[in-house]
């Protein structure tokens, strides 16, 4: 007898419990600046479900106004009604950024949602002025994406439960049917890589960014694949408790040593300076740094505000970490951490695109006033200023 | 799984969540089964849709897993905390126009197909959850029941309740604490849904 929905959910969550929680994965990018002008990470904003919610409600006696909009299911059986801004125009009011990607200091895109009638519609906005002015570009006609990545001014990908590609800067989008969902996606050196979930397994796939010609990379055994990131021709992937690296665009892989139970860590940086954020059980999150391609790691000082939800490395000495509260920065390779000049929030993403420029996304406020916001640094994370998206 | 769910059935919620944070799958299973019916009851009531409720319940328990290490026992039962997560997920889903799936995405979970039989079970569990909650609340002494309803359900602060009842904040805290303690005992006695 097959498992029903609730049992299947339970089984998946038990498996997730036993393999451990993987922290948000960040991208590094500073080393890539040698080859690309500005490659930036794509992020998804996670809902803040921390201790602030501890005092809340017993269920059954609550009622809510009937006028609240109906939400759309994400189960595979649900019918997906496209709700998206598919035309160009001004940035809609109350746009909420979720995912950030950039190809230069001046050209960025944000994927998020904005109200359209009674619904929240997928919205993509772009700036070519380094964030001083944004315009809406056509987005994929779906709500089943939450991450956005562009390889250059033409080729980009929106992904999540579905995968869509554009090869004309968002003028048209095509849905790609590689599997049931996309676990992670990374772009570098003219190739796009994706962890594709299908039939209970995860596969690593690759395509040239200029064409939707995907192949499975057989050097990685399908199974429990999680984090994925790339640097030039190198591809890093977390497979079970191992961290694997390929130096030939994913054709062959070998293990990266130096850190125990690599599946519990997230990574940032590259082969010259590799940072790891590791989370094990009830122990505080630990930041580690390797300067010899991951062969050995040195523990950094404890970040004051553990647990850490977001971490980004600007260089081999500078990194920023955050959870719920302030941002903290180290400028001495993790020896000490100092508070960053930025507001406290539920930070969901911190990343750098070169040694001095970076972004952070956080959730601020509570209840109906809760909103997400984009912050930008031009001084290697010493301070961040808010970027109005309009 | 090296341990069985039944081994954990007598544990308190705080113990279970601490064990979950230490990768104890059996503890997660025990916690899931202990609170699933009430969570579904809440979500069905909020959304009016069993399919959405089931989808959101999966997200809620994924968020529980992600947040287990941060749980701080403020009440004898973690049910208010779990329902708080559920309420947050509902609010976020309304805002976004689609069911929140971030916790599941973060854990790398795959979508699960929801068929008619599963929906029937969701409805049954939700009904049981409503009944259990109502039944438990009704069994509390009136002053404790009101204090629990106001503070936990309506999220009215201790000070405000104290003003309304013309008593001290400490008295309200005691009533809420005692009421929740009795609810936890009832949950334990009633066993899994």
Coordinates of C-alpha atoms in Angstrom, one line a residue:
Chain A
X1 CA 0.0 0.0 0.0
X2 CA 1.5 3.3 -1.0
X3 CA 1.9 6.1 1.5
X4 CA -0.7 8.9 1.5
X5 CA 0.2 12.6 1.4
X6 CA 0.7 13.1 5.1
X7 CA 2.7 10.0 5.6
X8 CA 4.9 10.9 2.6
X9 CA 5.5 14.3 4.1
X10 CA 6.3 12.7 7.4
X11 CA 8.8 10.4 5.7
X12 CA 10.5 13.2 3.8
X13 CA 10.8 15.3 7.0
X14 CA 12.1 12.4 9.0
X15 CA 14.8 11.8 6.4
X16 CA 15.6 15.5 6.4
X17 CA 15.8 15.5 10.2
X18 CA 18.3 12.6 10.1
X19 CA 20.5 14.0 7.4
X20 CA 20.6 17.3 9.2
X21 CA 19.6 20.8 8.2
X22 CA 21.5 22.5 5.5
X23 CA 21.8 26.1 5.9
X24 CA 21.0 28.6 3.1
X25 CA 23.6 28.4 0.5
X26 CA 25.4 31.4 -0.6
X27 CA 27.5 32.2 -3.6
X28 CA 30.8 33.8 -3.5
X29 CA 31.8 35.4 -6.5
X30 CA 34.7 37.6 -5.8
X31 CA 37.2 35.4 -7.5
X32 CA 35.1 35.3 -10.6
X33 CA 35.4 39.0 -11.1
X34 CA 38.6 38.2 -12.9
X35 CA 36.6 36.7 -15.6
X36 CA 33.2 38.2 -15.4
X37 CA 32.5 41.8 -14.6
X38 CA 29.8 41.2 -11.9
X39 CA 28.2 37.9 -11.3
X40 CA 25.9 37.8 -8.4
X41 CA 24.0 35.4 -6.5
X42 CA 20.4 34.6 -6.5
X43 CA 18.5 34.1 -3.3
X44 CA 15.2 33.2 -2.0
X45 CA 13.7 34.9 1.1
X46 CA 12.7 32.5 3.7
X47 CA 9.8 33.1 5.9
X48 CA 10.8 34.2 9.4
X49 CA 9.6 31.5 11.6
X50 CA 11.8 31.9 14.6
X51 CA 11.3 32.5 18.2
X52 CA 9.4 35.7 17.5
X53 CA 6.4 33.5 16.7
X54 CA 6.5 31.6 19.9
X55 CA 3.5 33.4 21.4
X56 CA 0.7 32.7 19.1
X57 CA -2.5 31.0 18.6
X58 CA -4.3 27.9 19.4
X59 CA -6.1 27.1 16.3
X60 CA -9.6 26.1 16.1
X61 CA -11.3 29.1 17.7
X62 CA -9.8 31.6 15.3
X63 CA -11.8 33.0 12.4
X64 CA -10.7 35.4 9.7
X65 CA -12.5 37.6 7.3
X66 CA -13.9 35.9 4.3
X67 CA -12.4 38.5 2.0
X68 CA -8.9 37.2 2.3
X69 CA -7.6 36.1 -1.1
X70 CA -7.4 32.4 -1.7
X71 CA -4.0 31.0 -1.9
X72 CA -2.7 28.8 -4.6
X73 CA -1.6 25.3 -3.8
X74 CA 1.9 24.0 -4.7
X75 CA 1.1 20.4 -4.7
X76 CA 1.7 18.6 -8.0
X77 CA -2.0 18.1 -8.5
X78 CA -2.8 21.8 -8.1
X79 CA -3.7 23.7 -11.2
X80 CA -1.3 26.5 -11.7
X81 CA -3.1 29.7 -12.8
X82 CA -0.5 32.0 -14.3
X83 CA -0.4 35.1 -12.2
X84 CA 2.5 37.3 -13.4
X85 CA 3.3 40.6 -14.8
X86 CA 4.2 39.5 -18.3
X87 CA 4.6 42.9 -19.8
X88 CA 7.1 45.7 -19.4
X89 CA 6.2 48.8 -17.4
X90 CA 6.8 50.7 -14.1
X91 CA 7.6 48.8 -10.9
X92 CA 4.3 47.9 -9.3
X93 CA 3.4 49.4 -5.9
X94 CA 4.4 47.2 -2.9
X95 CA 6.9 45.1 -4.9
X96 CA 8.5 42.6 -2.5
X97 CA 11.9 41.4 -3.7
X98 CA 12.8 37.8 -3.2
X99 CA 15.7 37.0 -5.5
X100 CA 18.6 39.1 -6.7
X101 CA 20.9 38.6 -9.6
X102 CA 23.4 40.9 -11.4
X103 CA 25.9 40.8 -14.2
X104 CA 27.7 44.1 -13.4
X105 CA 27.9 46.8 -10.8
X106 CA 25.1 48.6 -12.7
X107 CA 22.8 45.9 -14.2
X108 CA 20.7 43.9 -11.7
X109 CA 17.4 42.1 -11.8
X110 CA 15.1 41.3 -8.9
X111 CA 12.4 38.7 -8.9
X112 CA 9.6 39.1 -6.4
X113 CA 5.9 39.6 -6.1
X114 CA 3.5 42.5 -6.3
X115 CA -0.2 42.8 -5.9
X116 CA -2.3 42.5 -9.0
X117 CA -6.0 42.6 -8.2
X118 CA -6.6 40.2 -5.3
X119 CA -3.4 38.2 -6.0
X120 CA 0.3 38.4 -5.7
X121 CA 1.9 38.2 -9.1
X122 CA 5.4 37.2 -10.1
X123 CA 7.3 40.3 -11.0
X124 CA 10.7 40.9 -12.5
X125 CA 12.3 44.3 -12.3
X126 CA 15.6 45.5 -13.7
X127 CA 18.0 48.3 -13.2
X128 CA 20.8 49.3 -15.5
X129 CA 21.9 52.2 -13.3
X130 CA 23.2 50.4 -10.2
X131 CA 19.9 50.6 -8.4
X132 CA 19.0 54.3 -8.8
X133 CA 16.1 53.5 -11.1
X134 CA 14.2 50.2 -11.8
X135 CA 11.7 49.2 -14.5
X136 CA 9.5 46.1 -14.8
X137 CA 10.4 43.6 -17.5
X138 CA 8.2 40.7 -18.6
X139 CA 8.3 37.8 -16.2
X140 CA 7.6 34.1 -16.7
X141 CA 3.8 33.4 -16.7
X142 CA 3.9 31.4 -13.5
X143 CA 3.9 31.8 -9.7
X144 CA 6.0 28.6 -9.4
X145 CA 9.4 30.3 -9.4
X146 CA 11.1 32.0 -6.6
X147 CA 14.7 32.5 -7.8
X148 CA 16.2 34.4 -10.7
X149 CA 19.6 34.2 -12.3
X150 CA 21.0 35.9 -15.3
X151 CA 24.2 34.9 -17.1
X152 CA 24.5 38.0 -19.2
X153 CA 22.3 40.6 -20.7
X154 CA 20.2 38.1 -22.6
X155 CA 20.3 34.7 -21.0
X156 CA 18.5 34.1 -17.7
X157 CA 16.6 31.5 -15.6
X158 CA 13.7 31.7 -13.2
X159 CA 13.4 28.6 -11.1
X160 CA 11.8 26.9 -8.1
X161 CA 9.0 24.4 -8.6
X162 CA 9.4 25.1 -12.3
X163 CA 12.3 26.2 -14.5
X164 CA 11.9 28.9 -17.2
X165 CA 14.6 30.3 -19.4
X166 CA 14.9 33.5 -21.5
X167 CA 17.4 34.3 -24.1
X168 CA 16.2 37.8 -24.9
X169 CA 16.4 39.6 -21.6
X170 CA 13.0 38.5 -20.5
X171 CA 11.0 39.4 -23.6
X172 CA 10.0 35.8 -23.9
X173 CA 10.2 32.9 -21.5
X174 CA 10.1 29.2 -22.1
X175 CA 9.3 26.5 -19.6
X176 CA 11.8 23.7 -19.4
X177 CA 10.6 20.3 -18.3
X178 CA 13.7 18.7 -16.8
X179 CA 12.1 17.2 -13.6
X180 CA 9.6 17.9 -10.9
X181 CA 11.5 20.8 -9.4
X182 CA 14.9 22.6 -9.3
X183 CA 16.9 22.3 -6.1
X184 CA 19.6 24.7 -7.0
X185 CA 21.0 26.5 -10.1
X186 CA 24.3 28.2 -10.8
X187 CA 25.9 29.9 -13.8
X188 CA 29.5 30.4 -14.8
X189 CA 31.8 30.4 -17.7
X190 CA 29.0 30.1 -20.3
X191 CA 27.3 27.1 -18.6
X192 CA 24.3 26.8 -16.4
X193 CA 24.1 23.9 -13.9
X194 CA 21.1 22.7 -12.0
X195 CA 20.2 20.1 -9.4
X196 CA 17.0 18.6 -10.7
X197 CA 14.6 16.6 -8.6
X198 CA 12.7 13.8 -10.2
X199 CA 11.3 10.5 -9.0
X200 CA 12.8 10.9 -5.5
X201 CA 16.3 11.5 -6.8
X202 CA 18.4 14.6 -7.5
X203 CA 20.4 14.8 -10.7
X204 CA 23.1 17.3 -11.8
X205 CA 22.4 18.7 -15.2
X206 CA 24.2 21.3 -17.4
X207 CA 23.5 23.4 -20.5
X208 CA 25.2 26.1 -22.4
X209 CA 23.5 29.4 -21.4
X210 CA 22.9 30.3 -25.0
X211 CA 20.7 27.3 -25.7
X212 CA 18.3 25.0 -23.8
X213 CA 20.4 21.9 -24.5
X214 CA 20.5 20.1 -21.1
X215 CA 22.5 17.0 -20.4
X216 CA 22.9 15.0 -17.2
X217 CA 26.4 15.0 -15.7
X218 CA 27.0 11.4 -15.1
X219 CA 30.1 11.9 -13.0
X220 CA 27.8 12.7 -10.0
X221 CA 25.7 9.8 -8.9
X222 CA 22.0 10.8 -8.6
X223 CA 20.8 10.8 -5.0
X224 CA 21.1 13.3 -2.1
X225 CA 22.5 16.3 -3.9
X226 CA 22.1 19.6 -2.2
X227 CA 24.3 22.7 -2.5
X228 CA 25.7 23.6 -5.9
X229 CA 28.0 26.4 -6.9
X230 CA 30.5 27.2 -9.6
X231 CA 33.6 29.2 -10.2
X232 CA 35.0 29.4 -13.7
X233 CA 35.3 25.8 -14.9
X234 CA 35.1 24.5 -11.3
X235 CA 31.8 23.0 -10.1
X236 CA 31.3 22.3 -6.4
X237 CA 28.4 20.1 -5.2
X238 CA 27.3 18.6 -1.9
X239 CA 26.5 14.9 -2.3
X240 CA 25.4 13.4 0.9
X241 CA 28.1 14.1 3.5
X242 CA 30.7 14.9 0.9
X243 CA 31.7 18.0 -0.9
X244 CA 32.8 17.2 -4.4
X245 CA 34.6 19.5 -6.9
X246 CA 35.1 19.3 -10.6
X247 CA 37.7 21.2 -12.5
X248 CA 36.4 20.5 -15.9
X249 CA 32.9 21.9 -16.0
X250 CA 31.4 18.9 -14.3
X251 CA 32.7 16.1 -16.4
X252 CA 34.7 14.5 -13.5
X253 CA 34.4 15.0 -9.8
X254 CA 36.6 14.4 -6.7
X255 CA 36.1 14.9 -3.0
X256 CA 37.2 18.0 -1.1
X257 CA 38.6 17.0 2.2
X258 CA 39.4 19.0 5.3
X259 CA 36.0 19.4 6.8
X260 CA 34.1 16.7 8.6
X261 CA 30.5 15.9 7.5
X262 CA 30.6 18.4 4.7
X263 CA 26.9 17.9 4.2
X264 CA 26.2 20.0 7.2
X265 CA 28.1 23.0 5.9
X266 CA 27.4 25.7 3.4
X267 CA 30.3 27.2 1.5
X268 CA 31.4 30.5 0.1
X269 CA 34.6 31.5 -1.7
X270 CA 36.7 29.4 -3.9
X271 CA 39.9 27.4 -4.2
X272 CA 42.1 30.1 -2.8
X273 CA 40.0 30.9 0.3
X274 CA 37.1 28.7 1.1
X275 CA 34.7 29.6 3.9
X276 CA 32.4 27.0 5.5
X277 CA 29.5 27.6 7.8
X278 CA 28.7 24.4 9.6
X279 CA 25.7 23.5 11.7
X280 CA 25.6 20.4 13.8
X281 CA 22.8 19.6 16.1
X282 CA 22.4 22.0 19.0
X283 CA 25.9 23.3 18.8
X284 CA 26.3 26.9 17.7
X285 CA 27.0 27.5 14.0
X286 CA 30.7 27.4 13.3
X287 CA 32.5 29.4 10.6
X288 CA 35.6 27.8 9.2
X289 CA 38.2 29.1 6.7
X290 CA 40.5 27.2 4.5
X291 CA 43.3 28.8 2.5
X292 CA 44.5 25.6 0.9
X293 CA 41.7 24.5 -1.3
X294 CA 39.7 22.9 1.5
X295 CA 42.5 20.5 2.6
X296 CA 42.4 22.0 6.2
X297 CA 40.1 24.4 7.9
X298 CA 40.6 26.8 10.8
X299 CA 37.7 27.7 13.1
X300 CA 36.8 31.4 13.2
X301 CA 35.7 33.2 16.4
X302 CA 32.1 32.6 17.3
X303 CA 29.7 35.0 15.6
X304 CA 27.9 36.9 18.4
X305 CA 24.4 36.4 17.1
X306 CA 24.3 32.7 16.3
X307 CA 22.4 30.9 14.6
X308 CA 23.5 32.3 11.3
X309 CA 21.0 32.3 8.5
X310 CA 23.0 34.3 6.0
X311 CA 26.7 34.5 5.3
X312 CA 28.7 36.1 2.5
X313 CA 32.5 36.3 1.9
X314 CA 33.9 39.4 0.3
X315 CA 37.5 38.1 0.2
X316 CA 39.8 35.7 2.1
X317 CA 39.7 38.0 5.1
X318 CA 36.3 39.8 5.0
X319 CA 33.0 38.1 5.5
X320 CA 29.5 39.1 6.8
X321 CA 27.2 36.9 8.8
X322 CA 23.7 37.4 10.1
X323 CA 20.7 35.7 11.5
X324 CA 17.8 37.5 13.2
X325 CA 19.2 40.8 14.4
X326 CA 22.3 42.7 13.4
X327 CA 24.7 42.0 10.6
X328 CA 28.3 41.1 11.8
X329 CA 31.5 41.5 9.8
X330 CA 35.0 40.1 10.1
X331 CA 37.9 41.8 8.5
X332 CA 40.6 39.5 9.8
X333 CA 39.7 36.1 8.5
X334 CA 37.2 35.3 11.3
X335 CA 39.4 36.4 14.2
X336 CA 36.9 38.9 15.4
X337 CA 33.4 40.1 14.5
X338 CA 32.1 43.6 14.7
X339 CA 28.6 44.9 14.2
X340 CA 27.8 46.3 10.7
X341 CA 26.1 49.7 10.2
X342 CA 22.8 48.4 9.0
X343 CA 19.4 47.9 10.7
X344 CA 18.5 44.7 12.6
X345 CA 16.2 42.4 10.7
X346 CA 15.6 38.8 9.8
X347 CA 18.4 38.6 7.2
X348 CA 17.9 36.0 4.7
X349 CA 20.7 36.7 2.3
X350 CA 24.2 38.3 2.3
X351 CA 26.4 38.1 -0.7
X352 CA 29.3 39.9 -2.4
X353 CA 30.0 40.4 -6.1
X354 CA 33.5 41.7 -5.7
X355 CA 35.6 42.6 -2.7
X356 CA 33.8 45.9 -2.0
X357 CA 30.2 45.5 -3.5
X358 CA 27.5 43.3 -2.1
X359 CA 23.9 43.0 -1.2
X360 CA 21.8 41.8 1.7
X361 CA 18.1 41.0 1.8
X362 CA 16.1 41.0 5.0
X363 CA 12.6 40.8 6.3
X364 CA 11.5 43.7 8.5
X365 CA 8.5 44.6 10.5
X366 CA 5.8 42.2 11.6
X367 CA 2.2 41.2 10.7
X368 CA 0.7 43.1 7.9
X369 CA 3.6 45.5 8.1
X370 CA 6.1 42.9 7.4
X371 CA 8.1 43.5 4.2
X372 CA 11.4 42.5 2.5
X373 CA 14.0 45.0 1.5
X374 CA 17.2 45.2 -0.4
X375 CA 20.4 46.7 1.1
X376 CA 23.6 47.4 -0.7
X377 CA 27.2 47.9 0.4
X378 CA 30.0 49.7 -1.5
X379 CA 32.6 49.5 1.4
X380 CA 33.1 45.7 1.8
X381 CA 30.3 45.3 4.3
X382 CA 31.3 48.0 6.7
X383 CA 27.8 49.6 6.1
X384 CA 24.7 48.9 4.1
X385 CA 22.1 51.4 2.7
X386 CA 18.6 50.5 1.6
X387 CA 17.9 50.5 -2.1
X388 CA 14.4 51.8 -2.9
X389 CA 13.0 49.7 -5.7
X390 CA 11.1 52.2 -7.9
Chain B
X1 CA 15.8 5.4 11.9
X2 CA 17.5 3.7 14.8
X3 CA 14.9 4.6 17.4
X4 CA 11.1 4.1 17.3
X5 CA 8.5 6.9 17.4
X6 CA 6.8 5.0 20.3
X7 CA 10.0 5.4 22.4
X8 CA 9.5 9.1 22.2
X9 CA 5.8 9.3 22.9
X10 CA 6.2 10.2 26.6
X11 CA 8.6 12.9 26.0
X12 CA 7.7 16.6 26.3
X13 CA 7.6 18.9 23.3
X14 CA 10.8 20.7 24.4
X15 CA 12.6 17.4 24.7
X16 CA 11.4 16.2 21.3
X17 CA 12.4 19.5 19.6
X18 CA 15.9 19.3 21.2
X19 CA 16.2 15.8 19.9
X20 CA 15.0 16.9 16.4
X21 CA 17.7 19.5 16.3
X22 CA 20.1 16.7 17.1
X23 CA 18.8 14.7 14.1
X24 CA 16.5 12.3 15.9
X25 CA 14.0 11.3 13.2
X26 CA 11.9 9.3 15.7
X27 CA 11.5 12.4 17.8
X28 CA 10.4 14.4 14.7
X29 CA 7.8 11.7 13.9
X30 CA 6.5 11.7 17.5
X31 CA 6.2 15.5 17.4
X32 CA 4.5 15.5 13.9
X33 CA 1.9 12.9 15.0
X34 CA 1.3 14.7 18.3
X35 CA 0.4 18.0 16.6
X36 CA -0.7 17.2 13.1
X37 CA -4.4 17.1 13.8
X38 CA -4.5 20.5 15.5
X39 CA -2.4 22.1 12.8
X40 CA -4.7 20.8 10.1
X41 CA -7.7 21.9 12.1
X42 CA -6.3 25.4 12.2
X43 CA -5.3 25.5 8.6
X44 CA -8.6 24.1 7.3
X45 CA -10.3 26.7 9.4
X46 CA -8.1 29.5 8.0
X47 CA -8.2 28.5 4.4
X48 CA -11.4 26.7 4.1
X49 CA -9.7 24.3 1.7
X50 CA -8.4 20.9 2.7
X51 CA -5.9 20.7 -0.2
X52 CA -4.3 24.0 0.8
X53 CA -4.4 23.0 4.4
X54 CA -2.5 19.8 3.7
X55 CA 0.0 21.7 1.5
X56 CA 0.5 24.3 4.2
X57 CA 0.8 21.7 6.9
X58 CA 3.8 20.2 5.1
X59 CA 5.4 23.6 5.0
X60 CA 4.6 24.2 8.7
X61 CA 6.3 21.0 9.8
X62 CA 9.3 21.7 7.5
X63 CA 9.6 25.1 9.3
X64 CA 9.3 23.3 12.6
X65 CA 12.3 21.2 11.6
X66 CA 14.3 24.2 10.5
X67 CA 13.5 26.1 13.7
X68 CA 13.7 23.3 16.2
X69 CA 17.1 24.3 17.5
X70 CA 15.7 27.8 18.3
X71 CA 12.7 26.6 20.2
X72 CA 12.5 28.1 23.7
X73 CA 10.0 26.5 25.9
X74 CA 7.6 29.3 27.0
X75 CA 4.6 27.0 27.6
X76 CA 4.3 23.4 28.7
X77 CA 3.3 22.5 25.2
X78 CA 4.8 23.7 21.9
X79 CA 1.4 23.8 20.3
X80 CA 1.1 27.6 20.5
X81 CA 4.5 27.8 18.9
X82 CA 3.6 25.5 16.1
X83 CA 0.3 27.2 15.5
X84 CA 2.2 30.5 15.4
X85 CA 4.3 29.1 12.6
X86 CA 1.1 28.0 10.9
X87 CA -0.5 31.4 11.2
X88 CA 2.7 33.0 9.8
X89 CA 2.7 30.7 6.9
X90 CA -1.0 31.4 6.2
X91 CA -0.3 35.2 6.3
X92 CA 2.7 34.9 4.1
X93 CA 0.7 32.8 1.6
X94 CA -2.1 35.3 1.5
X95 CA 0.4 38.0 0.9
X96 CA 2.1 36.1 -1.9
X97 CA -0.9 34.6 -3.4
X98 CA 0.5 31.1 -3.3
X99 CA 1.3 28.5 -0.6
X100 CA 4.5 29.2 1.1
X101 CA 7.1 26.5 0.2
X102 CA 10.3 28.1 1.3
X103 CA 11.0 25.8 4.2
X104 CA 10.4 22.8 2.0
X105 CA 12.6 24.2 -0.7
X106 CA 15.3 24.9 1.8
X107 CA 15.2 21.3 2.9
X108 CA 15.2 20.1 -0.7
X109 CA 11.9 18.3 -0.3
X110 CA 10.0 17.2 -3.3
X111 CA 6.4 18.0 -4.0
X112 CA 4.0 15.2 -2.9
X113 CA 0.9 14.2 -4.8
X114 CA -2.3 14.8 -3.0
X115 CA -5.2 12.6 -4.0
X116 CA -8.8 12.3 -3.0
X117 CA -8.1 9.7 -0.4
X118 CA -5.5 11.8 1.2
X119 CA -7.9 14.7 1.3
X120 CA -10.4 12.6 3.1
X121 CA -7.8 11.8 5.7
X122 CA -6.9 15.5 6.0
X123 CA -10.6 16.3 6.7
X124 CA -10.9 13.5 9.2
X125 CA -7.8 14.6 11.1
X126 CA -8.8 18.3 11.0
X127 CA -12.2 17.4 12.4
X128 CA -10.5 15.4 15.1
X129 CA -8.2 18.3 15.7
X130 CA -11.0 20.8 16.1
X131 CA -12.8 18.4 18.4
X132 CA -9.7 17.8 20.5
X133 CA -9.0 21.5 20.9
X134 CA -12.6 22.5 21.7
X135 CA -12.9 19.6 24.0
X136 CA -9.7 20.4 25.8
X137 CA -10.6 24.1 26.2
X138 CA -14.0 23.3 27.4
X139 CA -12.6 21.1 30.2
X140 CA -10.6 24.0 31.6
X141 CA -12.0 26.0 34.5
X142 CA -13.7 29.1 33.0
X143 CA -11.1 31.6 34.2
X144 CA -8.2 29.6 32.9
X145 CA -10.1 28.9 29.6
X146 CA -10.7 32.6 29.1
X147 CA -7.1 33.5 29.9
X148 CA -5.8 30.9 27.5
X149 CA -8.2 32.0 24.8
X150 CA -7.3 35.7 25.2
X151 CA -3.6 35.3 25.5
X152 CA -2.8 32.4 23.2
X153 CA -5.7 32.6 20.7
X154 CA -6.2 36.3 20.5
X155 CA -2.7 37.2 21.4
X156 CA -3.8 39.8 24.0
X157 CA -0.9 40.7 26.3
X158 CA -0.9 39.8 29.9
X159 CA -1.1 43.4 31.0
X160 CA -4.1 44.1 28.9
X161 CA -5.9 41.0 30.1
X162 CA -5.1 42.0 33.7
X163 CA -6.6 45.4 33.1
X164 CA -9.8 43.9 31.7
X165 CA -10.1 41.4 34.5
X166 CA -9.1 44.0 37.1
X167 CA -6.4 41.6 38.5
X168 CA -2.7 41.5 38.5
X169 CA -0.6 40.4 35.6
X170 CA 0.9 37.7 37.7
X171 CA -2.6 36.2 38.2
X172 CA -3.2 36.2 34.5
X173 CA 0.2 34.5 33.9
X174 CA -0.6 31.8 36.4
X175 CA -4.0 31.2 34.8
X176 CA -2.5 30.9 31.3
X177 CA 0.3 28.7 32.6
X178 CA -2.0 26.4 34.5
X179 CA -4.4 26.2 31.6
X180 CA -1.7 25.3 29.1
X181 CA -0.3 22.8 31.5
X182 CA -3.7 21.1 31.7
X183 CA -3.9 21.1 27.9
X184 CA -0.6 19.4 27.6
X185 CA -1.6 16.7 30.1
X186 CA -4.8 16.2 28.1
X187 CA -2.9 15.9 24.9
X188 CA -0.6 13.3 26.4
X189 CA -3.6 11.3 27.8
X190 CA -5.4 11.5 24.5
X191 CA -2.4 10.2 22.6
X192 CA -1.6 10.6 19.0
X193 CA -4.3 11.6 16.5

